[in-house]
Coordinates of C-alpha atoms in Angstrom, one line a residue:
X101 CA 16.6 -29.3 -55.8
X102 CA 15.7 -25.6 -55.6
X103 CA 12.7 -24.3 -53.7
X104 CA 11.1 -20.9 -53.6
X105 CA 11.6 -18.8 -50.4
X106 CA 7.9 -18.8 -49.7
X107 CA 7.8 -22.6 -49.6
X108 CA 10.9 -22.8 -47.4
X109 CA 9.3 -20.4 -44.9
X110 CA 6.1 -22.3 -44.9
X111 CA 7.9 -25.5 -44.1
X112 CA 9.8 -23.8 -41.3
X113 CA 6.6 -22.4 -39.8
X114 CA 4.8 -25.8 -40.0
X115 CA 7.6 -27.4 -37.9
X116 CA 7.8 -26.0 -34.4
X117 CA 11.5 -26.1 -33.3
X118 CA 10.7 -27.3 -29.8
X119 CA 8.7 -30.3 -31.1
X120 CA 11.5 -31.2 -33.5
X121 CA 14.5 -30.8 -31.2
X122 CA 12.7 -32.5 -28.2
X123 CA 12.6 -35.7 -30.3
X124 CA 16.4 -35.7 -30.2
X125 CA 17.2 -33.8 -27.0
X126 CA 15.7 -34.0 -23.5
X127 CA 14.5 -30.4 -23.0
X128 CA 13.3 -28.8 -19.8
X129 CA 11.3 -25.5 -19.5
X130 CA 13.3 -22.6 -18.2
X131 CA 11.5 -19.3 -18.3
X132 CA 10.3 -18.6 -21.8
X133 CA 12.9 -21.0 -23.3
X134 CA 13.8 -24.7 -23.1
X135 CA 17.2 -26.0 -22.1
X136 CA 19.1 -29.3 -22.3
X137 CA 22.4 -30.9 -22.9
X138 CA 24.0 -29.9 -26.2
X139 CA 23.9 -32.7 -28.7
X140 CA 26.9 -31.3 -30.6
X141 CA 29.5 -31.5 -27.8
X142 CA 29.9 -33.4 -24.5
X143 CA 28.8 -31.4 -21.5
X144 CA 27.6 -32.0 -18.0
X145 CA 25.8 -28.7 -17.4
X146 CA 23.0 -27.8 -19.8
X147 CA 24.0 -24.8 -22.0
X148 CA 21.8 -25.7 -25.0
X149 CA 18.8 -23.3 -25.3
X150 CA 15.8 -23.5 -27.6
X151 CA 13.6 -20.4 -28.0
X152 CA 10.0 -21.1 -29.1
X153 CA 9.5 -17.3 -29.6
X154 CA 12.4 -16.9 -32.0
X155 CA 12.2 -20.5 -33.3
X156 CA 15.9 -20.9 -32.9
X157 CA 18.4 -22.8 -30.8
X158 CA 21.8 -21.8 -29.5
X159 CA 24.5 -23.5 -27.4
X160 CA 26.3 -21.1 -25.1
X161 CA 29.0 -23.7 -24.7
X162 CA 30.1 -24.5 -28.2
X163 CA 28.4 -21.7 -30.2
X164 CA 26.2 -24.1 -32.3
X165 CA 23.0 -22.4 -33.3
X166 CA 20.4 -21.8 -36.0
X167 CA 16.8 -22.7 -36.9
X168 CA 15.0 -26.0 -37.4
X169 CA 16.7 -26.6 -40.8
X170 CA 20.2 -26.0 -39.3
X171 CA 19.5 -28.5 -36.5
X172 CA 18.6 -31.3 -38.8
X173 CA 21.5 -30.5 -41.2
X174 CA 23.9 -30.6 -38.3
X175 CA 22.5 -33.6 -36.3
X176 CA 21.5 -35.9 -39.2
X177 CA 24.4 -34.7 -41.5
X178 CA 21.9 -33.6 -44.2
X179 CA 22.1 -31.0 -46.9
X180 CA 19.7 -28.1 -46.6
X181 CA 17.5 -29.6 -49.3
X182 CA 17.4 -33.0 -47.6
X183 CA 16.4 -31.3 -44.3
X184 CA 13.8 -29.3 -46.0
X185 CA 12.2 -32.3 -47.7
X186 CA 12.3 -34.3 -44.5
X187 CA 10.5 -31.5 -42.6
X188 CA 8.0 -31.0 -45.4
X189 CA 7.1 -34.7 -45.3
X190 CA 6.7 -34.5 -41.5
X191 CA 4.3 -31.6 -41.9
X192 CA 2.3 -33.4 -44.7
X193 CA 3.3 -30.8 -47.3
X194 CA 3.6 -31.7 -51.0
X195 CA 6.9 -30.8 -52.6
X196 CA 6.8 -28.5 -55.6
X197 CA 8.5 -29.7 -58.7
X198 CA 11.7 -27.7 -59.2
X199 CA 15.0 -28.1 -61.0
X200 CA 18.1 -29.5 -59.3
X201 CA 20.9 -27.2 -58.2
X202 CA 24.4 -28.5 -59.1
X203 CA 25.7 -28.4 -55.6
X204 CA 22.8 -30.3 -54.0
X205 CA 22.8 -32.8 -56.8
X206 CA 26.5 -33.5 -56.5
X207 CA 26.3 -34.1 -52.7
X208 CA 23.2 -36.3 -53.0
X209 CA 24.8 -38.3 -55.8
X210 CA 28.0 -38.8 -53.8
X211 CA 25.9 -40.0 -50.8
X212 CA 24.0 -42.4 -53.0
X213 CA 27.2 -43.7 -54.6
X214 CA 28.8 -44.4 -51.2
X215 CA 25.7 -46.3 -50.1
X216 CA 25.7 -48.3 -53.3
X217 CA 29.4 -49.2 -52.9
X218 CA 28.9 -50.1 -49.3
X219 CA 26.1 -52.5 -50.2
X220 CA 28.2 -54.1 -52.9
X221 CA 31.1 -54.4 -50.5
X222 CA 28.8 -56.1 -47.9
X223 CA 27.8 -58.7 -50.5
X224 CA 31.4 -59.1 -51.6
X225 CA 32.6 -59.8 -48.0
X226 CA 29.6 -62.1 -47.3
X227 CA 30.4 -64.2 -50.5
X228 CA 34.1 -64.4 -49.5
X229 CA 33.2 -65.7 -46.0
X230 CA 31.3 -68.6 -47.7
X231 CA 34.1 -69.3 -50.1
X232 CA 37.3 -71.3 -49.7
X233 CA 39.2 -68.0 -49.2
X234 CA 37.1 -67.2 -46.2
X235 CA 37.5 -70.5 -44.3
X236 CA 39.6 -68.9 -41.6
X237 CA 36.8 -66.4 -40.9
X238 CA 34.1 -69.0 -41.0
X239 CA 35.9 -71.2 -38.6
X240 CA 36.6 -68.3 -36.3
X241 CA 32.8 -67.5 -36.1
X242 CA 31.9 -71.2 -35.5
X243 CA 34.5 -71.4 -32.8
X244 CA 32.9 -68.3 -31.2
X245 CA 29.6 -70.4 -31.3
X246 CA 28.0 -68.1 -33.8
X247 CA 25.3 -70.0 -35.7
X248 CA 25.0 -69.9 -39.5
X249 CA 21.6 -68.2 -39.3
X250 CA 23.1 -65.5 -37.1
X251 CA 25.8 -64.9 -39.6
X252 CA 23.2 -64.4 -42.2
X253 CA 21.1 -62.1 -40.0
X254 CA 24.0 -59.8 -39.3
X255 CA 25.5 -60.1 -42.9
X256 CA 28.9 -61.1 -41.5
X257 CA 31.7 -61.4 -44.1
X258 CA 35.4 -61.8 -44.7
X259 CA 38.0 -59.6 -46.4
X260 CA 40.7 -61.2 -48.5
X261 CA 44.2 -62.0 -47.2
X262 CA 45.5 -60.0 -50.1
X263 CA 45.1 -56.2 -50.1
X264 CA 43.5 -55.4 -53.5
X265 CA 40.5 -57.8 -54.0
X266 CA 37.7 -55.3 -53.2
X267 CA 39.4 -52.5 -55.0
X268 CA 39.7 -54.5 -58.2
X269 CA 36.1 -55.6 -57.8
X270 CA 34.9 -52.0 -57.5
X271 CA 37.0 -50.9 -60.5
X272 CA 35.4 -53.7 -62.5
X273 CA 32.0 -52.2 -61.7
X274 CA 33.2 -48.9 -63.2
X275 CA 33.6 -46.8 -60.0
X276 CA 36.2 -44.0 -60.3
X277 CA 38.8 -43.3 -57.6
X278 CA 37.2 -39.9 -57.0
X279 CA 34.2 -41.7 -55.5
X280 CA 36.0 -44.7 -54.0
X281 CA 38.2 -42.4 -52.0
X282 CA 35.1 -41.0 -50.2
X283 CA 33.9 -44.5 -49.0
X284 CA 36.6 -45.1 -46.4
X285 CA 37.1 -48.6 -47.8
X286 CA 40.4 -47.9 -49.5
X287 CA 43.8 -46.5 -48.7
X288 CA 45.6 -44.4 -51.3
X289 CA 49.4 -44.3 -51.1
X290 CA 51.8 -42.5 -53.5
X291 CA 54.2 -45.5 -53.6
X292 CA 51.8 -48.4 -53.2
X293 CA 48.8 -47.0 -55.0
X294 CA 45.3 -47.9 -54.0
X295 CA 44.6 -50.9 -51.8
X296 CA 41.9 -52.3 -49.4
X297 CA 41.7 -50.8 -46.0
X298 CA 40.3 -54.1 -44.6
X299 CA 42.1 -57.4 -45.3
X300 CA 42.3 -60.7 -43.5
X301 CA 39.5 -59.8 -41.2
X302 CA 36.0 -61.0 -40.2
X303 CA 33.7 -58.1 -41.4
X304 CA 30.8 -56.6 -39.5
X305 CA 28.5 -54.4 -41.7
X306 CA 27.1 -51.4 -39.8
X307 CA 23.5 -50.5 -40.8
X308 CA 21.5 -47.4 -40.1
X309 CA 17.9 -47.2 -39.0
X310 CA 16.8 -47.6 -42.6
X311 CA 18.9 -50.8 -43.1
X312 CA 21.4 -49.1 -45.3
X313 CA 25.0 -50.2 -45.0
X314 CA 26.9 -47.1 -43.8
X315 CA 30.2 -48.5 -42.6
X316 CA 32.2 -51.6 -41.5
X317 CA 34.1 -53.0 -38.6
X318 CA 36.7 -55.7 -39.0
X319 CA 38.3 -58.2 -36.6
X320 CA 41.7 -59.3 -37.6
X321 CA 42.6 -63.0 -38.0
X322 CA 45.8 -63.7 -36.0
X323 CA 47.7 -61.3 -33.7
X324 CA 48.1 -58.3 -36.0
X325 CA 47.2 -54.8 -34.7
X326 CA 44.7 -53.2 -34.3
X327 CA 42.5 -56.2 -33.3
X328 CA 39.4 -54.3 -34.4
X329 CA 39.5 -51.7 -37.3
X330 CA 36.5 -49.5 -38.1
X331 CA 35.5 -47.3 -41.1
X332 CA 36.4 -43.6 -40.9
X333 CA 33.6 -41.1 -40.8
X334 CA 32.1 -40.3 -44.2
X335 CA 29.2 -38.5 -45.8
X336 CA 26.9 -41.3 -44.6
X337 CA 28.7 -42.4 -41.4
X338 CA 29.0 -40.5 -38.1
X339 CA 30.0 -42.9 -35.4
X340 CA 28.9 -40.7 -32.5
X341 CA 25.3 -40.8 -33.9
X342 CA 25.0 -44.4 -34.8
X343 CA 24.9 -47.7 -32.8
X344 CA 25.7 -51.2 -33.9
X345 CA 22.4 -53.2 -33.9
X346 CA 20.2 -50.1 -34.1
X347 CA 18.6 -51.3 -37.3
X348 CA 17.0 -54.1 -35.3
X349 CA 15.2 -51.7 -32.9
X350 CA 11.7 -51.0 -34.2
X351 CA 9.3 -48.7 -32.2
X352 CA 9.3 -48.1 -28.5
X353 CA 11.4 -50.6 -26.5
X354 CA 9.2 -51.1 -23.4
X355 CA 11.7 -53.6 -22.0
X356 CA 14.5 -51.2 -22.3
X357 CA 17.7 -51.2 -24.4
X358 CA 20.9 -53.1 -23.5
X359 CA 24.1 -51.3 -24.3
X360 CA 27.3 -53.4 -24.8
X361 CA 30.8 -52.6 -25.8
X362 CA 31.5 -54.7 -28.9
X363 CA 30.1 -56.3 -32.0
X364 CA 30.4 -59.9 -30.7
X365 CA 28.5 -59.0 -27.5
X366 CA 25.6 -57.6 -29.5
X367 CA 25.6 -60.7 -31.8
X368 CA 25.8 -63.1 -28.8
X369 CA 22.8 -61.4 -27.1
X370 CA 20.7 -61.3 -30.2
X371 CA 21.4 -65.0 -30.8
X372 CA 20.2 -65.7 -27.3
X373 CA 17.0 -63.8 -27.9
X374 CA 17.9 -60.4 -26.5
X375 CA 17.2 -58.4 -29.7
X376 CA 17.3 -55.1 -27.9
X377 CA 21.1 -55.0 -27.6
X378 CA 23.2 -52.4 -29.2
X379 CA 26.9 -51.1 -29.0
X380 CA 28.8 -47.9 -29.7
X381 CA 31.0 -48.0 -32.7
X382 CA 34.7 -47.9 -31.8
X383 CA 34.3 -44.8 -29.8
X384 CA 33.4 -43.8 -26.2
X385 CA 29.7 -43.4 -25.4
X386 CA 28.5 -39.8 -26.0
X387 CA 25.6 -37.6 -25.2
X388 CA 24.5 -37.9 -28.8
X389 CA 24.2 -41.7 -28.3
X390 CA 22.0 -40.9 -25.2
X391 CA 19.8 -38.6 -27.3
X392 CA 19.5 -41.3 -30.0
X393 CA 18.4 -44.0 -27.4
X394 CA 15.9 -41.6 -25.9
X395 CA 13.8 -42.0 -29.1
X396 CA 13.4 -45.8 -28.4
X397 CA 13.2 -46.2 -24.7
X398 CA 13.2 -44.6 -21.2
X399 CA 15.2 -47.4 -19.7
X400 CA 18.8 -48.5 -20.4
X401 CA 20.8 -51.5 -19.1
X402 CA 24.5 -51.1 -19.2
X403 CA 26.2 -54.4 -20.0
X404 CA 29.9 -53.3 -20.2
X405 CA 32.8 -55.5 -19.5
X406 CA 33.2 -56.3 -15.8
X407 CA 36.9 -55.3 -15.8
X408 CA 38.4 -52.0 -14.8
X409 CA 38.0 -50.4 -18.2
X410 CA 34.4 -51.5 -18.4
X411 CA 33.6 -50.1 -15.0
X412 CA 35.2 -46.7 -16.0
X413 CA 33.2 -46.7 -19.2
X414 CA 30.0 -47.3 -17.3
X415 CA 30.7 -44.5 -14.9
X416 CA 31.3 -42.1 -17.8
X417 CA 28.1 -43.2 -19.5
X418 CA 25.7 -43.0 -16.5
X419 CA 25.6 -39.2 -16.1
X420 CA 25.1 -38.7 -19.8
X421 CA 22.2 -41.2 -20.0
X422 CA 20.5 -39.7 -16.9
X423 CA 20.9 -36.1 -18.2
X424 CA 19.0 -37.3 -21.3
X425 CA 16.1 -38.4 -19.1
X426 CA 16.8 -42.1 -19.2
X427 CA 16.6 -44.5 -16.3
X428 CA 19.8 -46.5 -16.0
X429 CA 20.5 -50.0 -14.5
X430 CA 23.8 -52.0 -14.6
X431 CA 23.8 -55.7 -15.3
X432 CA 26.3 -57.8 -13.2
X433 CA 28.0 -60.4 -15.4
X434 CA 30.5 -61.7 -12.9
X435 CA 32.3 -64.1 -13.0
X436 CA 32.3 -63.5 -16.7
X437 CA 33.9 -60.5 -18.5
X438 CA 31.3 -59.7 -21.2
X439 CA 28.0 -60.9 -22.6
X440 CA 29.7 -63.1 -25.2
X441 CA 31.5 -65.1 -22.5
X442 CA 28.4 -65.1 -20.2
X443 CA 26.3 -66.8 -22.9
X444 CA 29.0 -69.5 -23.4
X445 CA 29.3 -70.1 -19.7
X446 CA 25.7 -69.8 -18.5
X447 CA 22.4 -69.5 -20.2
X448 CA 19.8 -67.0 -21.6
X449 CA 17.6 -67.8 -18.6
X450 CA 20.4 -66.8 -16.2
X451 CA 20.9 -63.5 -18.2
X452 CA 17.2 -62.8 -17.9
X453 CA 17.6 -63.2 -14.1
X454 CA 20.5 -60.8 -14.1
X455 CA 18.5 -58.2 -16.0
X456 CA 15.7 -58.5 -13.3
X457 CA 18.4 -58.0 -10.6
X458 CA 20.2 -55.2 -12.4
X459 CA 21.4 -52.6 -10.0
X460 CA 20.1 -49.1 -10.0
X461 CA 22.9 -46.8 -11.3
X462 CA 23.1 -44.8 -8.1
X463 CA 23.8 -47.9 -6.0
X464 CA 26.2 -49.2 -8.6
X465 CA 28.2 -46.0 -8.3
X466 CA 28.0 -46.2 -4.5
X467 CA 29.4 -49.8 -4.6
X468 CA 32.3 -48.6 -6.8
X469 CA 33.0 -45.8 -4.3
X470 CA 32.8 -48.2 -1.4
X471 CA 35.6 -50.3 -2.8
X472 CA 38.0 -47.4 -2.2
X473 CA 37.3 -47.3 1.5
X474 CA 37.9 -49.6 4.5
X475 CA 34.4 -49.9 5.9
X476 CA 35.7 -51.3 9.2
X477 CA 37.7 -48.2 9.9
X478 CA 35.5 -45.3 11.3
X479 CA 37.5 -42.5 9.7
X480 CA 37.5 -44.3 6.3
X481 CA 33.8 -45.0 6.6
X482 CA 33.1 -41.4 7.4
X483 CA 34.9 -40.3 4.2
X484 CA 32.8 -42.8 2.3
X485 CA 29.6 -41.3 3.7
X486 CA 30.8 -37.8 2.7
X487 CA 31.4 -38.9 -0.9
X488 CA 28.0 -40.5 -1.2
X489 CA 26.4 -37.3 0.3
X490 CA 28.0 -35.3 -2.5
X491 CA 26.6 -37.8 -5.0
X492 CA 23.1 -37.2 -3.7
X493 CA 23.4 -33.6 -4.8
X494 CA 23.2 -34.8 -8.4
X495 CA 19.4 -35.3 -8.0
X496 CA 17.7 -32.0 -8.8
X497 CA 14.3 -33.3 -7.7
X498 CA 14.0 -33.0 -3.9
X499 CA 11.6 -35.9 -3.5
X500 CA 13.9 -38.2 -5.6
X501 CA 16.9 -37.0 -3.5
X502 CA 15.1 -37.8 -0.3
X503 CA 14.1 -41.2 -1.5
X504 CA 17.7 -42.1 -2.3
X505 CA 18.9 -40.6 1.1
X506 CA 16.4 -42.9 2.9
X507 CA 17.3 -45.9 0.7
X508 CA 21.0 -45.4 1.3
X509 CA 20.6 -45.0 5.1
X510 CA 18.6 -48.3 5.2
X511 CA 21.2 -50.1 3.1
X512 CA 24.2 -48.9 5.2
X513 CA 22.7 -48.8 8.7
X514 CA 22.8 -45.0 9.1
X515 CA 20.1 -42.7 10.6
X516 CA 18.3 -41.1 7.7
X517 CA 18.1 -37.7 9.5
X518 CA 21.9 -37.7 10.2
X519 CA 22.7 -38.5 6.6
X520 CA 20.2 -35.9 5.4
X521 CA 22.0 -33.3 7.5
X522 CA 25.3 -34.4 5.9
X523 CA 23.8 -33.9 2.4
X524 CA 22.5 -30.5 3.4
X525 CA 26.0 -29.5 4.7
X526 CA 27.6 -30.4 1.4
X527 CA 24.9 -28.6 -0.5
X528 CA 25.6 -25.4 1.3
X529 CA 29.4 -25.9 0.8
X530 CA 28.9 -26.4 -2.9
X531 CA 26.8 -23.3 -3.2
X532 CA 29.7 -21.2 -1.9
X533 CA 32.2 -22.9 -4.3
X534 CA 29.8 -22.2 -7.2
X535 CA 29.5 -18.6 -6.2
X536 CA 33.2 -18.1 -6.2
X537 CA 33.6 -19.9 -9.5
X538 CA 31.0 -17.8 -11.2
X539 CA 32.6 -14.6 -9.8
X540 CA 36.0 -15.7 -11.2
X541 CA 34.5 -16.5 -14.6
X542 CA 32.8 -13.1 -14.8
X543 CA 36.1 -11.4 -14.0
X544 CA 37.9 -13.5 -16.7
X545 CA 35.2 -12.8 -19.3
X546 CA 35.5 -9.0 -18.6
X547 CA 39.2 -9.0 -19.2
X548 CA 39.2 -11.1 -22.4
X549 CA 36.1 -10.9 -24.5
X550 CA 36.1 -13.0 -27.7
X551 CA 34.5 -10.1 -29.6
X552 CA 36.1 -6.7 -30.0
X553 CA 34.2 -3.7 -28.6
X554 CA 32.7 -2.6 -31.9
X555 CA 31.5 -6.0 -33.0
X556 CA 30.0 -6.5 -29.6
X557 CA 28.1 -3.2 -29.8
X558 CA 26.7 -4.1 -33.2
X559 CA 25.6 -7.5 -32.0
X560 CA 24.1 -6.2 -28.7
X561 CA 22.0 -3.5 -30.5
X562 CA 20.7 -6.1 -33.0
X563 CA 19.7 -8.2 -30.1
X564 CA 17.9 -5.3 -28.5
X565 CA 16.1 -4.5 -31.8
X566 CA 14.9 -8.1 -32.0
X567 CA 13.6 -8.1 -28.4
X568 CA 12.1 -4.6 -28.5
X569 CA 10.6 -3.5 -31.9
X570 CA 9.9 0.1 -30.5
X571 CA 13.7 0.8 -30.8
X572 CA 13.3 0.8 -34.6
X573 CA 11.1 3.9 -34.3
X574 CA 13.0 5.5 -31.4
X575 CA 16.3 5.4 -33.4
X576 CA 14.8 6.2 -36.8
X577 CA 16.8 8.8 -38.7
X578 CA 19.8 8.1 -36.4
X579 CA 20.8 4.5 -37.0
X580 CA 20.0 2.5 -40.1
X581 CA 21.2 -0.8 -41.5
X582 CA 24.0 1.1 -43.3
X583 CA 25.6 1.9 -40.0
X584 CA 26.3 -1.7 -39.3
X585 CA 29.7 -1.9 -41.1
X586 CA 31.1 -5.3 -40.2
X587 CA 29.8 -8.7 -41.5
X588 CA 27.6 -10.6 -40.7
X589 CA 26.1 -7.7 -38.7
X590 CA 25.5 -5.6 -41.9
X591 CA 23.6 -8.4 -43.7
X592 CA 21.6 -9.2 -40.6
X593 CA 20.7 -5.6 -40.1
X594 CA 19.6 -5.3 -43.7
X595 CA 17.3 -8.3 -43.3
X596 CA 15.9 -7.1 -39.9
X597 CA 15.2 -3.5 -41.1
X598 CA 13.5 -4.9 -44.2
X599 CA 11.4 -7.3 -42.2
X600 CA 10.3 -4.5 -39.8
X601 CA 9.5 -2.1 -42.7
X602 CA 7.3 -4.7 -44.4
X603 CA 5.7 -6.6 -41.5
X604 CA 6.3 -4.5 -38.4
X605 CA 8.2 -7.4 -36.7
X606 CA 11.4 -9.5 -36.9
X607 CA 11.6 -13.2 -37.4
X608 CA 15.1 -14.4 -36.5
X609 CA 14.6 -18.0 -37.7
X610 CA 13.7 -16.6 -41.2
X611 CA 16.9 -14.5 -41.2
X612 CA 19.0 -17.5 -40.4
X613 CA 17.7 -19.2 -43.5
X614 CA 19.3 -16.5 -45.6
X615 CA 22.8 -17.7 -44.7
X616 CA 24.2 -20.7 -46.5
X617 CA 26.8 -22.4 -44.3
X618 CA 26.3 -23.9 -40.9
X619 CA 29.1 -21.7 -39.5
X620 CA 27.3 -18.5 -40.7
X621 CA 24.0 -19.8 -39.3
X622 CA 25.6 -20.5 -35.9
X623 CA 27.2 -17.1 -35.9
X624 CA 23.9 -15.3 -36.7
X625 CA 22.0 -17.4 -34.2
X626 CA 24.6 -16.2 -31.6
X627 CA 23.6 -12.6 -32.4
X628 CA 20.0 -13.3 -31.6
X629 CA 20.8 -15.2 -28.4
X630 CA 23.3 -12.9 -26.7
X631 CA 23.1 -13.1 -22.9
X632 CA 22.4 -9.5 -22.0
X633 CA 22.7 -8.3 -18.4
X634 CA 19.5 -7.2 -16.8
X635 CA 19.6 -3.4 -16.7
X636 CA 17.2 -1.1 -14.9
X637 CA 14.5 -0.2 -17.4
X638 CA 14.1 3.4 -16.4
X639 CA 17.7 4.5 -16.1
X640 CA 20.4 2.0 -16.8
X641 CA 19.0 0.7 -20.0
X642 CA 18.5 4.2 -21.5
X643 CA 22.1 5.0 -20.7
X644 CA 23.3 1.7 -22.2
X645 CA 21.3 2.1 -25.4
X646 CA 22.5 5.7 -25.9
X647 CA 26.1 4.6 -25.4
X648 CA 25.8 1.6 -27.9
X649 CA 24.1 3.8 -30.5
X650 CA 26.8 6.5 -30.2
X651 CA 29.5 3.8 -30.6
X652 CA 27.9 2.3 -33.7
X653 CA 27.2 5.7 -35.3
X654 CA 30.7 7.0 -34.6
X655 CA 32.3 3.8 -36.0
X656 CA 30.1 4.1 -39.1
X657 CA 31.0 7.8 -39.6
X658 CA 34.7 7.1 -39.2
X659 CA 34.5 4.3 -41.6
X660 CA 32.8 6.5 -44.2
X661 CA 35.2 9.4 -43.6
X662 CA 38.2 7.2 -44.5
X663 CA 36.6 6.5 -47.9
X664 CA 35.0 9.8 -48.9
X665 CA 36.4 11.7 -51.8
X666 CA 33.8 14.5 -52.1
X667 CA 34.5 17.6 -50.0
X668 CA 30.8 18.5 -49.5
X669 CA 30.1 14.9 -48.3
X670 CA 33.1 15.1 -45.9
X671 CA 31.8 18.3 -44.4
X672 CA 28.4 16.6 -43.9
X673 CA 30.1 13.7 -42.1
X674 CA 32.0 16.2 -39.8
X675 CA 28.7 17.9 -39.0
X676 CA 27.1 14.5 -38.1
X677 CA 30.1 13.7 -35.8
X678 CA 29.6 17.1 -34.0
X679 CA 25.9 16.4 -33.5
X680 CA 26.7 12.9 -32.3
X681 CA 28.5 14.3 -29.2
X682 CA 25.3 15.7 -27.8
X683 CA 23.0 12.8 -29.0
X684 CA 20.4 11.8 -26.4
X685 CA 17.7 9.4 -27.6
X686 CA 14.1 9.9 -26.3
X687 CA 13.5 6.5 -24.8

């Protein structure tokens, strides 16, 4: 679908970027901007910035950036048109009738075809489970105490012991290999040809929030490896942004959400009446999962396996969940390993009691730390106290930190004032370490910038122009868009100068929309979000601007000189270079 630029701009203006992104990412005010953990890469320190003034976002960690369209395209894996239509609907705007573009139509058709094939595959696997060929799978589920109505609820199925049943079925439906290859359901081999990726497995369809089948997981019958096999990522499936069981969550979950490790854990909990259980999909828990859960609840219960691997997984997930603004509690399932075993050995009533007694994540972590120390030995106990004091520094809110200091002191028989002094000692120590680290990073950045000097000068001056429109007038007749030689700086400069000439201002988010790929949009967003050093307004900045303008102009003149063929024009360029040596802008 093609839409006029005016309509695209109006949709962007009707959707404030802070409002949109804050529904996915926990943002906190920081000066004129908002900051949070980047949803596009795992990080512990917030480097993701959203500017309400520029209507743009930018991550100083991974370089992801753009406007409100870019964000939805990247986060939801949408095309530009899909993102535009979603935002238009959110703003209550009626879509104009326009013709389809070939590229958008092709991508949308492929997504639709994959979803159609996944739906057919889910029906195929379900039918196989109920047939004679699926008796092994059916018996396996019954042995795991999964009821027939639960099997239907989750659409469980079975894949043939042979390797080609689903492939032949899809070919009989007329689907070409070009589409089947994109589903992740088949393997293509030069010698063996095409065959099913899943065979001799109990199948678990994975549904999105709209109840569409987007992928599958399969549990092998017998001792073959791997025990669990999952679909690869496709146009409709991103495992870091989906959760098994998410389709059963509707609206705000006031009682919280339970996070498990596997398919069978989720199914066992749902069967027992705990329909707020979900699990990550064959991957470690990520910050994207945290952002996804934040839409449904403010409270998360971790229900990971009680073995060493489960404890490590919980310790990795806790900081990500807390950074997203979620309260975290940990359910104790001992003496059982996981929710599935727990339900077989005890009861839903006992699990409800465990939920009520779930341990605050801080004290869960403290208990794990305590296991590493001999609490009867004074020296060992002192080291334990020091480790917990460092952990108290993870609380940014002073009141919250003090509450935990007092609670810990009560729990472990320490004087709260003594423990508070220990926390303060480590706070001062960490401040010194952070200072040295930042000093070292600044030194490294100075010796190895990712941008060469000329590209940096062009980017810096464009950033200044965006932040101070008076520079357009003060440099008029000296620097123009033609002096920005390298791409994408030249195209950005063209758009900026054109905007200023026609409206007297610059709209960075509108400029980003002029670039097609996400990579280009992130690069352009980086230009508008450069971190510039604070320079003295009366002297230092004037000197810096003059130096940057001279660098840009000299580079432009050198570039043109190498390509000129007319003698008179060459003489003009030489004269401009001479004047440039004495250039001093009136700032």
